[in-house]
Amino acid sequence: MEEKIHVDVSIKNMEYIMFHYIEHHLLKENKEAINFFAKAIKTSNKKKRNRIRKELYYKLLPLYNELKKIGITQIHFHTKDFKSFLRMDKPEKYGDDLRKVRASVVYVNTYKKPWFGFEIGKSLPGFRYIVPIVINGEHIGSVELVWRVKDFYRFLLETHENEYPIFLLKVFEIKEKLFTEFKKYYAISPFGRNWLLKKDWITKKQVYQIIQKLSKDKKFLKFLNSDKKIGYYLNLNNKIYSVVKIPFKNIKGELCATLMFLAEDNNIKLTLNIYKRELIFGSFGLILSYLLILIIYHMYLKIKKERNLFKTLTDTLEAGIYIVKEKEGIIFVNPMALKLLGYSFEEIRRKEPHYIFHADALGGVPLEECPVIKTLKKGETFKADIELIRKDGTKFWAYMIATPLFENRKFIGRMTIFINITERKQLEEKLRSMAITDPLTGLFNRRHVFNILKKEKSKADRGISSFCIVLIDIDNFKNINDTYGHDIGDEVLINIASFLKKNLRAYDVVARWGGEEFLVILPNINIKGAAISAERIRKAIEKMDISGIKTTVSLGVTCYKPVESLNKTIKRADEALYEAKKQGKNKIIIKMKEIFYDVNELL
């Protein structure tokens, strides 16, 4: 199954945050530090250069510590002749030539253009934002911020407790680039000699078992070595797991790393522009978006001074942004918001968005009851999936973060950032369907029907309703498989499943219980009614012709007794089914208390 899982928003948000810190905190607010770098570049005195390097390190230490709090754990200066000048995380390592291992540094210092992307360096792999440093028209080198894979991976483990991330790196990248002392931390992965992973990244036995199974799946290995973003599924020990794969390319366009998320079906939450439940990098995307929205608001307040930077950020951001002031309505909308909503700025200027594009307004929800407004007026940030309406009347799902704006402690408006998550919603629905249905017959699977049984039991124990169950087993099914082949056997299963779905009451539930067995839940019915339903099923299947094959079924029927365990109820139905088989098949046996009844005794 191919899925479009987008990582663009979260990665783009990190790019903008790095851009903001480099442009403002480094190049503008830390001009003294940049001047230190310029002085060091121009001096030929080795001792003086080392002293300046040390001064630069201590000058940048407060900023470096601040950056580490949001996951950016490297500031690296390079000279214009492609040599390392200062690594804030490894200040003792400098002077090495980067030309052979850092194509991005060569690009930035050759073309004097900034670059953002994933790259493996000499000491670490990570996402990098690199800008050229030009003083008074003279190009002196470049500086980069790095979001390390190590920190990214640790963050994912902490925030995705039901999903397990795996980050694979290409062998040629590690062998050719990393300092020798760092190579020992990586080992050949089960996916073959082309892929490495960090030795301490796989700690769960269950995850290792999934990896082992995937490593033998030729179809998956083909996808792994491609540059496609995919969703993949596998069955292990009767559990379905999702595998979401996102490839990363270096500046040359070569596949250099792959991120995978593993999750058991009932824990799937898209991970993945990366979304989890919120954004596919789930919680990370949420944090980045929130940080970004605060940065943009700060810049908006200073818009006269920062107009160009504000415009660059909001015009190119792959998320919609709008700002609303109390009693004034919308005062700002970025191009992506207009594109997603289908309006021009003039059409929504000075209007309240709740009445224009909030879907709940169509349902009659007044502004004061809008969950966004109620949350914001408490001084809290609103974060949720919300349905929005385009100008043409079509609806789409958005993930929205809205933050309140205050002035002198008075609520004066709100700023909102949102992205279109319709594809993610569709994926969630597909995953939900896969998690609860049997792939062959399309019926509910055993796990899901057991959850339904728990709900029926709860209602019955409270005296709200009653229910009976019917276990159905196809007679001589092994002979059908052996004689006609498994394809015909599957056809028999599919046809009987289809009949059951179409010929039961709307509120009855049918599931594939396992192999050639089906389970039917009949709510609000007594034992006689259950017997009548079972007999109707038996007679109809007896008359069916499936590819020239006549088949019959045996059925075991019982009703739930309040307060007893579900296992006891199911066991009783199973014993009745066994008795039906024992008495010659194509029969219905009912068991109540400890007594077996032939269906004809109740009809």
Coordinates of C-alpha atoms in Angstrom, one line a residue:
M1 CA 0.0 0.0 0.0
E2 CA 1.4 3.4 -1.0
E3 CA 0.8 6.3 1.3
K4 CA 1.8 10.0 0.9
I5 CA 3.3 10.8 4.2
H6 CA 4.7 14.4 4.3
V7 CA 7.5 15.6 6.5
D8 CA 7.6 19.0 4.8
V9 CA 5.9 21.1 7.5
S10 CA 8.0 20.0 10.5
I11 CA 11.3 20.1 8.6
K12 CA 10.4 23.5 7.1
N13 CA 9.5 24.8 10.6
M14 CA 13.0 23.8 11.8
E15 CA 14.5 25.5 8.8
Y16 CA 12.7 28.7 9.7
I17 CA 13.7 28.5 13.3
M18 CA 17.4 28.0 12.3
F19 CA 17.0 30.8 9.8
H20 CA 15.7 33.1 12.6
Y21 CA 18.5 32.3 15.0
I22 CA 21.2 32.7 12.4
E23 CA 19.9 35.9 11.0
H24 CA 19.0 37.6 14.3
H25 CA 20.9 36.0 17.1
L26 CA 24.1 35.4 15.2
L27 CA 24.5 37.8 12.3
K28 CA 22.6 40.8 13.8
E29 CA 22.6 40.6 17.6
N30 CA 26.0 38.9 17.8
K31 CA 28.0 41.2 15.5
E32 CA 30.9 41.1 18.0
A33 CA 31.1 37.3 17.6
I34 CA 31.1 37.6 13.8
N35 CA 33.8 40.2 14.0
F36 CA 35.9 37.8 16.2
F37 CA 35.5 35.2 13.4
A38 CA 36.6 37.8 10.7
K39 CA 39.6 38.8 12.8
A40 CA 40.7 35.2 13.2
I41 CA 40.3 34.6 9.4
K42 CA 42.5 37.5 8.6
T43 CA 45.4 36.8 11.0
S44 CA 48.2 34.5 10.0
N45 CA 49.4 34.2 13.6
K46 CA 48.4 30.7 14.8
K47 CA 48.4 31.6 18.6
K48 CA 46.3 34.7 18.0
R49 CA 43.9 32.7 15.9
N50 CA 43.5 30.1 18.6
R51 CA 43.0 32.8 21.2
I52 CA 40.2 34.4 19.1
R53 CA 38.7 31.0 18.6
K54 CA 38.5 30.5 22.3
E55 CA 36.9 34.0 22.8
L56 CA 34.4 33.3 20.1
Y57 CA 33.5 30.0 21.9
Y58 CA 32.8 31.7 25.2
K59 CA 31.0 34.6 23.5
L60 CA 28.6 32.2 21.8
L61 CA 28.1 29.8 24.8
P62 CA 24.9 31.5 26.2
L63 CA 23.3 31.3 22.7
Y64 CA 24.5 27.7 22.3
N65 CA 22.9 26.7 25.6
E66 CA 19.7 28.3 24.5
L67 CA 19.7 26.5 21.2
K68 CA 20.3 23.1 22.9
K69 CA 17.0 23.6 24.8
I70 CA 15.0 23.4 21.5
G71 CA 17.1 20.6 20.0
I72 CA 19.7 22.5 18.0
T73 CA 23.0 21.1 19.4
Q74 CA 25.6 22.4 17.1
I75 CA 27.0 25.7 15.8
H76 CA 29.8 25.3 13.3
F77 CA 31.9 28.0 11.6
H78 CA 33.8 27.3 8.4
T79 CA 36.4 29.3 6.5
K80 CA 35.8 30.3 2.9
D81 CA 38.5 27.7 1.9
F82 CA 36.3 25.0 3.3
K83 CA 38.1 24.3 6.6
S84 CA 36.4 23.9 10.0
F85 CA 37.1 26.8 12.3
L86 CA 34.9 26.1 15.4
R87 CA 32.6 23.4 16.4
M88 CA 30.7 24.4 19.6
D89 CA 30.1 20.8 20.6
K90 CA 33.7 19.8 19.9
P91 CA 35.8 23.0 20.2
E92 CA 39.0 20.9 20.3
K93 CA 38.4 19.7 16.7
Y94 CA 39.2 22.3 14.1
G95 CA 41.3 23.0 11.0
D96 CA 40.2 19.8 9.1
D97 CA 39.4 20.1 5.4
L98 CA 35.7 19.6 4.7
R99 CA 35.8 19.5 0.9
K100 CA 35.6 15.7 0.6
V101 CA 32.9 15.1 3.2
R102 CA 30.8 18.3 3.3
A103 CA 29.4 19.1 -0.2
S104 CA 27.0 21.6 1.5
V105 CA 29.9 23.7 2.9
V106 CA 31.5 23.7 -0.6
Y107 CA 28.2 24.8 -2.2
V108 CA 27.5 27.6 0.3
N109 CA 31.1 29.0 0.1
T110 CA 31.3 28.7 -3.6
Y111 CA 28.0 30.1 -4.6
K112 CA 27.5 32.3 -1.5
K113 CA 23.9 31.0 -1.1
P114 CA 22.3 29.5 2.1
W115 CA 21.4 25.8 2.2
F116 CA 19.2 23.6 4.4
G117 CA 19.0 19.8 4.3
F118 CA 20.1 16.5 5.7
E119 CA 23.8 15.7 5.6
I120 CA 26.3 13.4 7.4
G121 CA 29.4 15.3 8.6
K122 CA 32.7 14.4 10.3
S123 CA 31.3 14.2 13.8
L124 CA 27.5 13.8 13.3
P125 CA 24.6 13.3 10.9
G126 CA 21.8 15.8 11.1
F127 CA 19.7 18.5 9.5
R128 CA 21.8 21.6 8.7
Y129 CA 21.1 25.3 8.0
I130 CA 24.2 26.9 6.5
V131 CA 24.6 30.6 5.5
P132 CA 27.6 32.5 4.0
I133 CA 29.1 35.2 6.1
V134 CA 29.8 38.4 4.2
I135 CA 31.1 41.6 5.9
N136 CA 31.2 44.8 4.0
G137 CA 30.9 42.9 0.8
E138 CA 33.8 40.5 1.6
H139 CA 33.0 36.8 1.9
I140 CA 34.9 35.3 4.9
G141 CA 33.3 31.9 5.4
S142 CA 30.0 30.4 6.6
V143 CA 28.2 29.2 9.7
E144 CA 25.7 26.5 10.3
L145 CA 23.3 25.2 12.9
V146 CA 22.7 21.5 13.2
W147 CA 19.8 19.4 14.6
R148 CA 21.6 16.1 15.3
V149 CA 20.0 12.8 14.5
K150 CA 21.1 11.6 18.0
D151 CA 19.0 14.4 19.6
F152 CA 16.1 14.0 17.2
Y153 CA 16.1 10.2 17.8
R154 CA 16.1 10.7 21.6
F155 CA 13.3 13.2 21.3
L156 CA 11.2 10.7 19.3
L157 CA 11.7 8.0 21.8
E158 CA 10.5 10.3 24.6
T159 CA 7.5 11.6 22.8
H160 CA 6.3 8.6 20.8
E161 CA 5.9 6.0 23.5
N162 CA 3.6 3.8 21.3
E163 CA 5.7 4.2 18.2
Y164 CA 9.3 3.1 17.7
P165 CA 11.6 5.1 15.4
I166 CA 14.5 3.5 13.5
F167 CA 17.0 5.7 11.8
L168 CA 19.2 4.0 9.1
L169 CA 22.3 5.6 7.6
K170 CA 24.0 4.6 4.3
V171 CA 27.3 2.8 4.8
F172 CA 29.2 4.8 2.3
E173 CA 28.2 8.1 4.0
I174 CA 29.5 6.9 7.4
K175 CA 32.7 5.2 6.2
E176 CA 33.8 8.1 4.1
K177 CA 32.9 11.0 6.4
L178 CA 32.9 10.3 10.1
F179 CA 35.9 10.8 12.3
T180 CA 37.4 7.4 13.1
E181 CA 36.4 7.5 16.8
F182 CA 32.7 8.0 15.9
K183 CA 32.5 5.1 13.4
K184 CA 32.6 2.5 16.2
Y185 CA 29.1 3.5 17.4
Y186 CA 27.5 2.2 14.2
A187 CA 26.9 -1.4 13.1
I188 CA 25.6 -3.2 9.9
S189 CA 21.8 -3.4 10.1
P190 CA 19.8 -6.6 9.4
F191 CA 18.7 -4.9 6.2
G192 CA 22.0 -5.6 4.5
R193 CA 25.5 -4.2 4.2
N194 CA 24.3 -0.9 2.7
W195 CA 22.6 0.3 5.8
L196 CA 24.0 1.1 9.3
L197 CA 22.3 1.9 12.5
K198 CA 23.6 3.1 15.9
K199 CA 24.3 0.2 18.2
D200 CA 22.2 1.4 21.1
W201 CA 19.1 2.3 19.0
I202 CA 17.4 -1.1 19.0
T203 CA 16.7 -2.2 22.6
K204 CA 13.3 -3.8 22.4
K205 CA 13.1 -7.5 21.5
Q206 CA 9.7 -7.0 19.8
V207 CA 11.2 -4.3 17.6
Y208 CA 14.1 -6.5 16.7
Q209 CA 11.7 -9.3 15.7
I210 CA 9.9 -6.9 13.4
I211 CA 13.1 -5.7 11.8
Q212 CA 14.2 -9.3 11.3
K213 CA 10.9 -10.1 9.5
L214 CA 11.2 -6.9 7.3
S215 CA 14.8 -7.8 6.4
K216 CA 13.5 -11.0 4.8
D217 CA 10.7 -9.2 2.9
K218 CA 11.9 -8.7 -0.7
K219 CA 9.2 -6.2 -1.5
F220 CA 10.0 -4.1 1.6
L221 CA 13.7 -4.2 0.8
K222 CA 13.0 -2.8 -2.6
F223 CA 11.1 0.1 -1.1
L224 CA 13.8 0.6 1.5
N225 CA 16.4 1.3 -1.1
S226 CA 14.1 3.6 -3.1
D227 CA 13.5 7.3 -2.5
K228 CA 9.7 6.8 -2.0
K229 CA 7.8 7.8 1.2
I230 CA 5.7 4.7 2.0
G231 CA 3.3 3.1 4.5
Y232 CA 3.9 -0.6 4.9
Y233 CA 2.1 -3.3 6.9
L234 CA 3.1 -6.7 8.2
N235 CA 1.7 -9.5 10.4
L236 CA 3.8 -10.8 13.2
N237 CA 2.5 -13.2 15.8
N238 CA -1.1 -12.4 14.8
K239 CA -0.6 -8.7 15.3
I240 CA -0.6 -6.1 12.5
Y241 CA 2.2 -3.5 12.5
S242 CA 2.5 -0.4 10.5
V243 CA 5.9 0.7 9.1
V244 CA 6.2 4.3 7.9
K245 CA 9.3 5.0 5.9
I246 CA 10.7 8.5 5.1
P247 CA 13.9 8.8 3.0
F248 CA 16.4 11.6 3.2
K249 CA 18.7 12.8 0.4
N250 CA 22.0 14.7 0.6
I251 CA 22.8 17.9 -1.4
K252 CA 23.8 15.7 -4.4
G253 CA 20.4 14.1 -4.5
E254 CA 21.7 10.7 -3.2
L255 CA 19.7 8.6 -0.7
C256 CA 21.7 8.9 2.5
A257 CA 19.4 8.0 5.3
T258 CA 15.9 6.6 6.1
L259 CA 13.6 7.1 9.0
M260 CA 11.1 4.4 9.9
F261 CA 8.3 4.4 12.5
L262 CA 7.0 1.0 13.8
A263 CA 3.7 0.8 15.6
E264 CA 1.2 -1.9 16.5
D265 CA -2.1 -1.3 14.6
N266 CA -4.1 -0.1 17.5
N267 CA -1.4 2.5 18.4
I268 CA -1.0 4.0 14.9
K269 CA -1.1 7.7 15.1
L270 CA 0.4 9.7 12.1
T271 CA 3.7 10.5 12.6
L272 CA 4.2 12.0 9.9
N273 CA 4.4 16.0 7.7
I274 CA 5.8 13.6 10.2
Y275 CA 2.4 13.3 12.0
K276 CA 1.8 11.5 15.3
R277 CA -1.8 12.3 16.5
E278 CA -1.1 16.0 16.0
L279 CA 1.6 16.5 13.3
I280 CA 3.6 13.1 10.7
F281 CA 7.0 14.8 13.5
G282 CA 4.0 14.6 15.8
S283 CA 4.8 16.2 19.1
F284 CA 8.0 17.6 17.6
G285 CA 6.0 19.3 14.8
L286 CA 3.7 20.8 17.4
I287 CA 6.6 22.2 19.4
L288 CA 8.2 23.6 16.3
S289 CA 5.0 25.2 15.1
Y290 CA 4.4 26.7 18.4
L291 CA 7.9 28.1 18.6
L292 CA 7.6 29.4 15.1
I293 CA 4.2 31.1 15.8
L294 CA 5.7 32.9 18.8
I295 CA 8.7 34.0 16.7
I296 CA 6.3 35.3 13.9
Y297 CA 4.2 37.2 16.4
H298 CA 7.3 38.8 18.0
M299 CA 8.3 39.8 14.5
Y300 CA 4.8 41.0 13.7
L301 CA 5.0 43.5 16.6
K302 CA 8.2 44.9 15.1
I303 CA 7.0 44.6 11.5
K304 CA 8.2 48.1 10.5
K305 CA 11.8 47.1 11.4
E306 CA 11.5 43.5 10.3
R307 CA 9.2 43.7 7.3
N308 CA 11.4 41.7 4.9
L309 CA 12.1 38.8 7.2
F310 CA 8.5 38.7 8.3
K311 CA 7.3 38.6 4.7
T312 CA 9.9 35.9 3.8
L313 CA 8.8 33.7 6.6
T314 CA 5.0 34.0 6.2
D315 CA 5.0 34.0 2.4
T316 CA 7.0 30.8 2.1
L317 CA 5.7 28.9 5.1
E318 CA 3.9 25.8 4.1
A319 CA 1.2 26.4 6.7
G320 CA -1.7 28.9 6.8
I321 CA -1.4 31.8 9.3
Y322 CA -3.9 34.5 10.2
I323 CA -4.1 37.1 12.9
V324 CA -7.4 38.3 14.4
K325 CA -8.0 41.3 16.6
E326 CA -11.0 41.7 18.9
K327 CA -13.7 43.9 17.3
E328 CA -11.6 44.3 14.2
G329 CA -11.6 40.8 12.7
I330 CA -8.9 39.4 10.5
I331 CA -6.0 41.9 10.0
F332 CA -3.4 39.5 8.5
V333 CA -3.5 36.4 6.3
N334 CA -0.5 34.7 4.7
P335 CA -0.6 33.3 1.1
M336 CA -0.9 29.7 2.1
A337 CA -3.9 30.4 4.3
L338 CA -5.6 32.1 1.3
K339 CA -4.7 29.2 -1.0
L340 CA -6.1 26.6 1.4
L341 CA -9.3 28.5 2.0
G342 CA -9.8 29.8 -1.5
Y343 CA -10.4 33.5 -0.6
S344 CA -8.7 36.7 -1.4
F345 CA -7.6 38.9 1.5
E346 CA -10.2 41.5 0.7
E347 CA -12.9 39.0 0.9
I348 CA -12.1 38.1 4.5
R349 CA -10.4 41.3 5.7
R350 CA -11.9 42.6 9.0
K351 CA -14.2 39.6 9.3
E352 CA -14.5 37.0 12.1
P353 CA -13.1 33.7 10.8
H354 CA -15.6 31.6 12.9
Y355 CA -18.5 32.7 10.7
I356 CA -16.5 32.4 7.4
F357 CA -14.6 29.1 7.5
H358 CA -15.2 27.3 10.8
A359 CA -17.4 24.2 10.0
D360 CA -19.0 24.2 13.5
A361 CA -20.6 27.6 12.8
L362 CA -22.7 25.9 10.1
G363 CA -24.0 23.7 12.9
G364 CA -25.3 26.8 14.8
V365 CA -22.4 27.1 17.3
P366 CA -22.2 30.8 18.3
L367 CA -18.9 32.5 18.6
E368 CA -18.8 32.6 22.4
E369 CA -19.3 28.7 22.4
C370 CA -16.6 28.1 19.7
P371 CA -14.0 25.8 21.4
V372 CA -11.1 27.9 19.9
I373 CA -12.4 31.1 21.5
K374 CA -13.3 29.5 24.8
T375 CA -9.8 28.0 25.1
L376 CA -8.0 31.2 24.1
K377 CA -10.0 33.4 26.5
K378 CA -8.7 31.3 29.4
G379 CA -5.2 32.3 28.3
E380 CA -4.5 28.8 27.0
T381 CA -3.2 27.7 23.6
F382 CA -5.8 25.8 21.4
K383 CA -4.4 22.7 19.7
A384 CA -6.7 20.3 17.8
D385 CA -7.9 18.9 14.6
I386 CA -10.7 21.1 13.2
E387 CA -12.9 21.0 10.2
L388 CA -12.7 24.1 8.0
I389 CA -14.8 25.2 4.9
R390 CA -13.4 26.6 1.7
K391 CA -15.0 29.4 -0.2
D392 CA -16.5 26.9 -2.7
G393 CA -18.2 25.1 0.2
T394 CA -16.0 22.0 0.3
K395 CA -14.6 21.0 3.7
F396 CA -11.2 19.9 4.8
W397 CA -9.5 18.8 8.0
A398 CA -6.8 21.1 9.5
Y399 CA -4.5 20.8 12.4
M400 CA -4.7 24.1 14.2
I401 CA -2.6 25.9 16.8
A402 CA -4.1 29.2 18.0
T403 CA -2.4 31.3 20.6
P404 CA -4.0 34.2 22.5
L405 CA -2.7 37.8 22.1
F406 CA -2.7 40.0 25.2
E407 CA -2.0 43.6 25.8
N408 CA -1.7 44.8 29.4
R409 CA -3.2 41.5 30.5
K410 CA -6.2 42.0 28.3
F411 CA -7.2 39.6 25.6
I412 CA -7.0 41.5 22.3
G413 CA -7.0 38.7 19.7
R414 CA -5.4 35.6 18.4
M415 CA -2.8 34.2 16.0
T416 CA -3.5 30.9 14.3
I417 CA -1.3 28.5 12.3
F418 CA -2.9 25.6 10.5
I419 CA -2.1 22.9 7.9
N420 CA -4.2 20.7 5.7
I421 CA -4.3 17.2 7.2
T422 CA -7.1 15.7 5.0
E423 CA -4.6 13.1 3.7
R424 CA -3.6 12.2 7.2
K425 CA -7.3 11.8 8.2
Q426 CA -7.9 9.5 5.2
L427 CA -4.8 7.5 6.2
E428 CA -6.1 7.3 9.8
E429 CA -9.4 5.9 8.5
K430 CA -7.6 3.3 6.4
L431 CA -5.4 2.3 9.3
R432 CA -8.4 2.2 11.6
S433 CA -10.2 0.0 9.1
M434 CA -7.1 -2.3 8.8
A435 CA -6.8 -2.6 12.5
I436 CA -10.4 -3.8 13.0
T437 CA -11.1 -5.9 9.9
D438 CA -10.1 -9.2 8.5
P439 CA -8.2 -8.5 5.2
L440 CA -9.7 -11.5 3.3
T441 CA -13.4 -11.2 4.1
G442 CA -13.7 -7.6 5.1
L443 CA -15.5 -8.7 8.3
F444 CA -14.5 -7.4 11.7
N445 CA -11.5 -9.3 13.1
R446 CA -11.5 -11.3 16.4
R447 CA -9.9 -8.6 18.5
H448 CA -12.4 -5.9 17.4
V449 CA -15.5 -8.1 17.9
F450 CA -14.2 -9.0 21.4
N451 CA -14.2 -5.3 22.2
I452 CA -17.8 -5.1 20.9
L453 CA -18.7 -8.1 23.1
K454 CA -17.3 -6.2 26.1
K455 CA -19.7 -3.3 25.4
E456 CA -22.6 -5.6 25.0
K457 CA -21.7 -7.3 28.3
S458 CA -21.6 -3.9 30.0
K459 CA -25.1 -3.0 28.8
A460 CA -26.4 -6.5 29.7
D461 CA -24.9 -6.4 33.2
R462 CA -26.7 -3.0 33.8
G463 CA -30.0 -4.5 32.6
I464 CA -30.1 -2.2 29.5
S465 CA -30.2 -5.0 27.0
S466 CA -29.4 -8.7 26.3
F467 CA -27.6 -10.5 23.6
C468 CA -26.9 -14.0 22.1
I469 CA -24.0 -15.3 20.1
V470 CA -23.7 -17.7 17.3
L471 CA -20.5 -19.6 16.3
I472 CA -20.5 -20.8 12.7
D473 CA -18.0 -23.3 11.3
I474 CA -17.8 -24.3 7.6
D475 CA -18.1 -28.1 7.4
N476 CA -15.3 -30.1 5.7
F477 CA -13.4 -26.9 4.9
K478 CA -10.0 -28.7 4.9
N479 CA -11.3 -31.1 2.2
I480 CA -12.3 -28.0 0.1
N481 CA -8.8 -26.6 0.4
D482 CA -7.2 -30.0 -0.3
T483 CA -9.4 -30.8 -3.3
Y484 CA -9.9 -27.5 -5.0
G485 CA -7.0 -25.4 -3.7
H486 CA -6.7 -22.5 -1.3
D487 CA -8.0 -19.9 -3.9
I488 CA -11.3 -21.7 -4.0
G489 CA -11.2 -22.1 -0.2
D490 CA -10.8 -18.3 0.1
E491 CA -13.7 -17.8 -2.4
V492 CA -15.9 -19.9 -0.1
L493 CA -14.9 -17.8 2.9
I494 CA -15.5 -14.5 1.1
N495 CA -19.0 -15.6 -0.3
I496 CA -20.2 -16.8 3.1
A497 CA -18.9 -13.6 4.8
S498 CA -20.7 -11.5 2.2
F499 CA -23.9 -13.4 2.7
L500 CA -23.7 -12.9 6.5
K501 CA -23.1 -9.2 6.1
K502 CA -26.1 -8.7 3.8
N503 CA -28.6 -11.0 5.6
L504 CA -28.4 -10.0 9.2
R505 CA -30.2 -7.2 11.0
A506 CA -28.5 -3.7 10.7
Y507 CA -27.4 -3.8 14.3
D508 CA -26.2 -7.4 14.4
V509 CA -22.5 -7.9 14.3
V510 CA -20.6 -10.5 12.3
A511 CA -16.8 -11.2 12.5
R512 CA -14.3 -13.8 11.3
W513 CA -13.4 -15.6 14.5
G514 CA -10.5 -17.5 13.0
G515 CA -9.8 -20.0 10.1
E516 CA -13.2 -21.1 8.8
E517 CA -15.1 -19.9 11.9
F518 CA -17.4 -16.9 12.1
L519 CA -19.0 -15.3 15.2
V520 CA -22.3 -13.4 15.2
I521 CA -23.6 -11.1 17.9
L522 CA -27.4 -10.8 18.1
P523 CA -28.3 -7.9 20.5
N524 CA -31.8 -7.5 22.0
I525 CA -33.0 -11.0 21.3
N526 CA -34.0 -14.1 23.3
I527 CA -32.8 -17.7 22.7
K528 CA -35.8 -18.5 20.4
G529 CA -35.1 -15.5 18.2
A530 CA -31.4 -16.5 18.1
A531 CA -32.4 -20.0 17.1
I532 CA -34.6 -18.7 14.3
S533 CA -31.8 -16.5 12.9
A534 CA -29.3 -19.4 13.1
E535 CA -31.7 -21.7 11.2
R536 CA -32.2 -19.1 8.5
I537 CA -28.4 -18.8 8.1
R538 CA -28.0 -22.6 7.9
K539 CA -30.7 -23.1 5.3
A540 CA -29.5 -20.3 3.1
I541 CA -25.8 -21.5 3.1
E542 CA -26.9 -25.0 2.4
K543 CA -28.5 -23.7 -0.9
M544 CA -25.5 -21.7 -2.0
D545 CA -23.4 -22.7 -5.0
I546 CA -19.9 -21.3 -4.9
S547 CA -17.9 -22.1 -8.0
G548 CA -19.9 -25.3 -8.4
I549 CA -19.2 -26.3 -4.8
K550 CA -22.0 -27.1 -2.3
T551 CA -21.1 -26.5 1.3
T552 CA -22.8 -26.5 4.7
V553 CA -22.2 -25.1 8.1
S554 CA -22.6 -26.2 11.7
L555 CA -23.7 -23.6 14.3
G556 CA -23.5 -23.3 18.1
V557 CA -25.8 -20.9 19.9
T558 CA -26.0 -19.5 23.4
C559 CA -27.1 -16.3 25.2
Y560 CA -25.1 -14.3 27.7
K561 CA -26.0 -14.6 31.3
P562 CA -25.5 -11.3 33.2
V563 CA -22.2 -11.0 35.2
E564 CA -20.6 -14.1 33.8
S565 CA -17.3 -13.8 32.0
L566 CA -17.3 -13.5 28.2
N567 CA -14.9 -16.4 28.0
K568 CA -17.5 -18.6 29.7
T569 CA -20.2 -17.4 27.2
I570 CA -17.9 -18.1 24.2
K571 CA -16.9 -21.5 25.6
R572 CA -20.6 -22.5 25.9
A573 CA -21.2 -21.5 22.2
D574 CA -18.0 -23.4 21.2
E575 CA -19.2 -26.5 23.1
A576 CA -22.6 -26.3 21.3
L577 CA -20.7 -26.0 18.0
Y578 CA -18.6 -29.1 18.8
E579 CA -21.8 -31.0 19.6
A580 CA -23.3 -30.0 16.3
K581 CA -20.2 -31.4 14.5
K582 CA -20.3 -34.5 16.6
Q583 CA -24.0 -35.1 15.6
G584 CA -23.2 -35.1 11.9
K585 CA -22.6 -31.5 10.9
N586 CA -25.0 -29.1 9.0
K587 CA -26.8 -28.8 12.3
I588 CA -27.6 -26.2 15.0
I589 CA -27.1 -27.0 18.7
I590 CA -28.1 -24.6 21.4
K591 CA -26.6 -24.7 24.9
M592 CA -28.2 -23.0 27.9
K593 CA -27.0 -23.7 31.4
E594 CA -25.4 -27.1 30.9
I595 CA -28.0 -28.6 28.6
F596 CA -27.8 -29.1 24.8
Y597 CA -30.9 -28.5 22.7
D598 CA -31.5 -29.3 19.1
V599 CA -32.8 -26.2 17.3
N600 CA -36.0 -28.0 16.4
E601 CA -36.9 -28.2 20.1
L602 CA -37.2 -24.4 20.2
L603 CA -38.8 -23.7 16.8

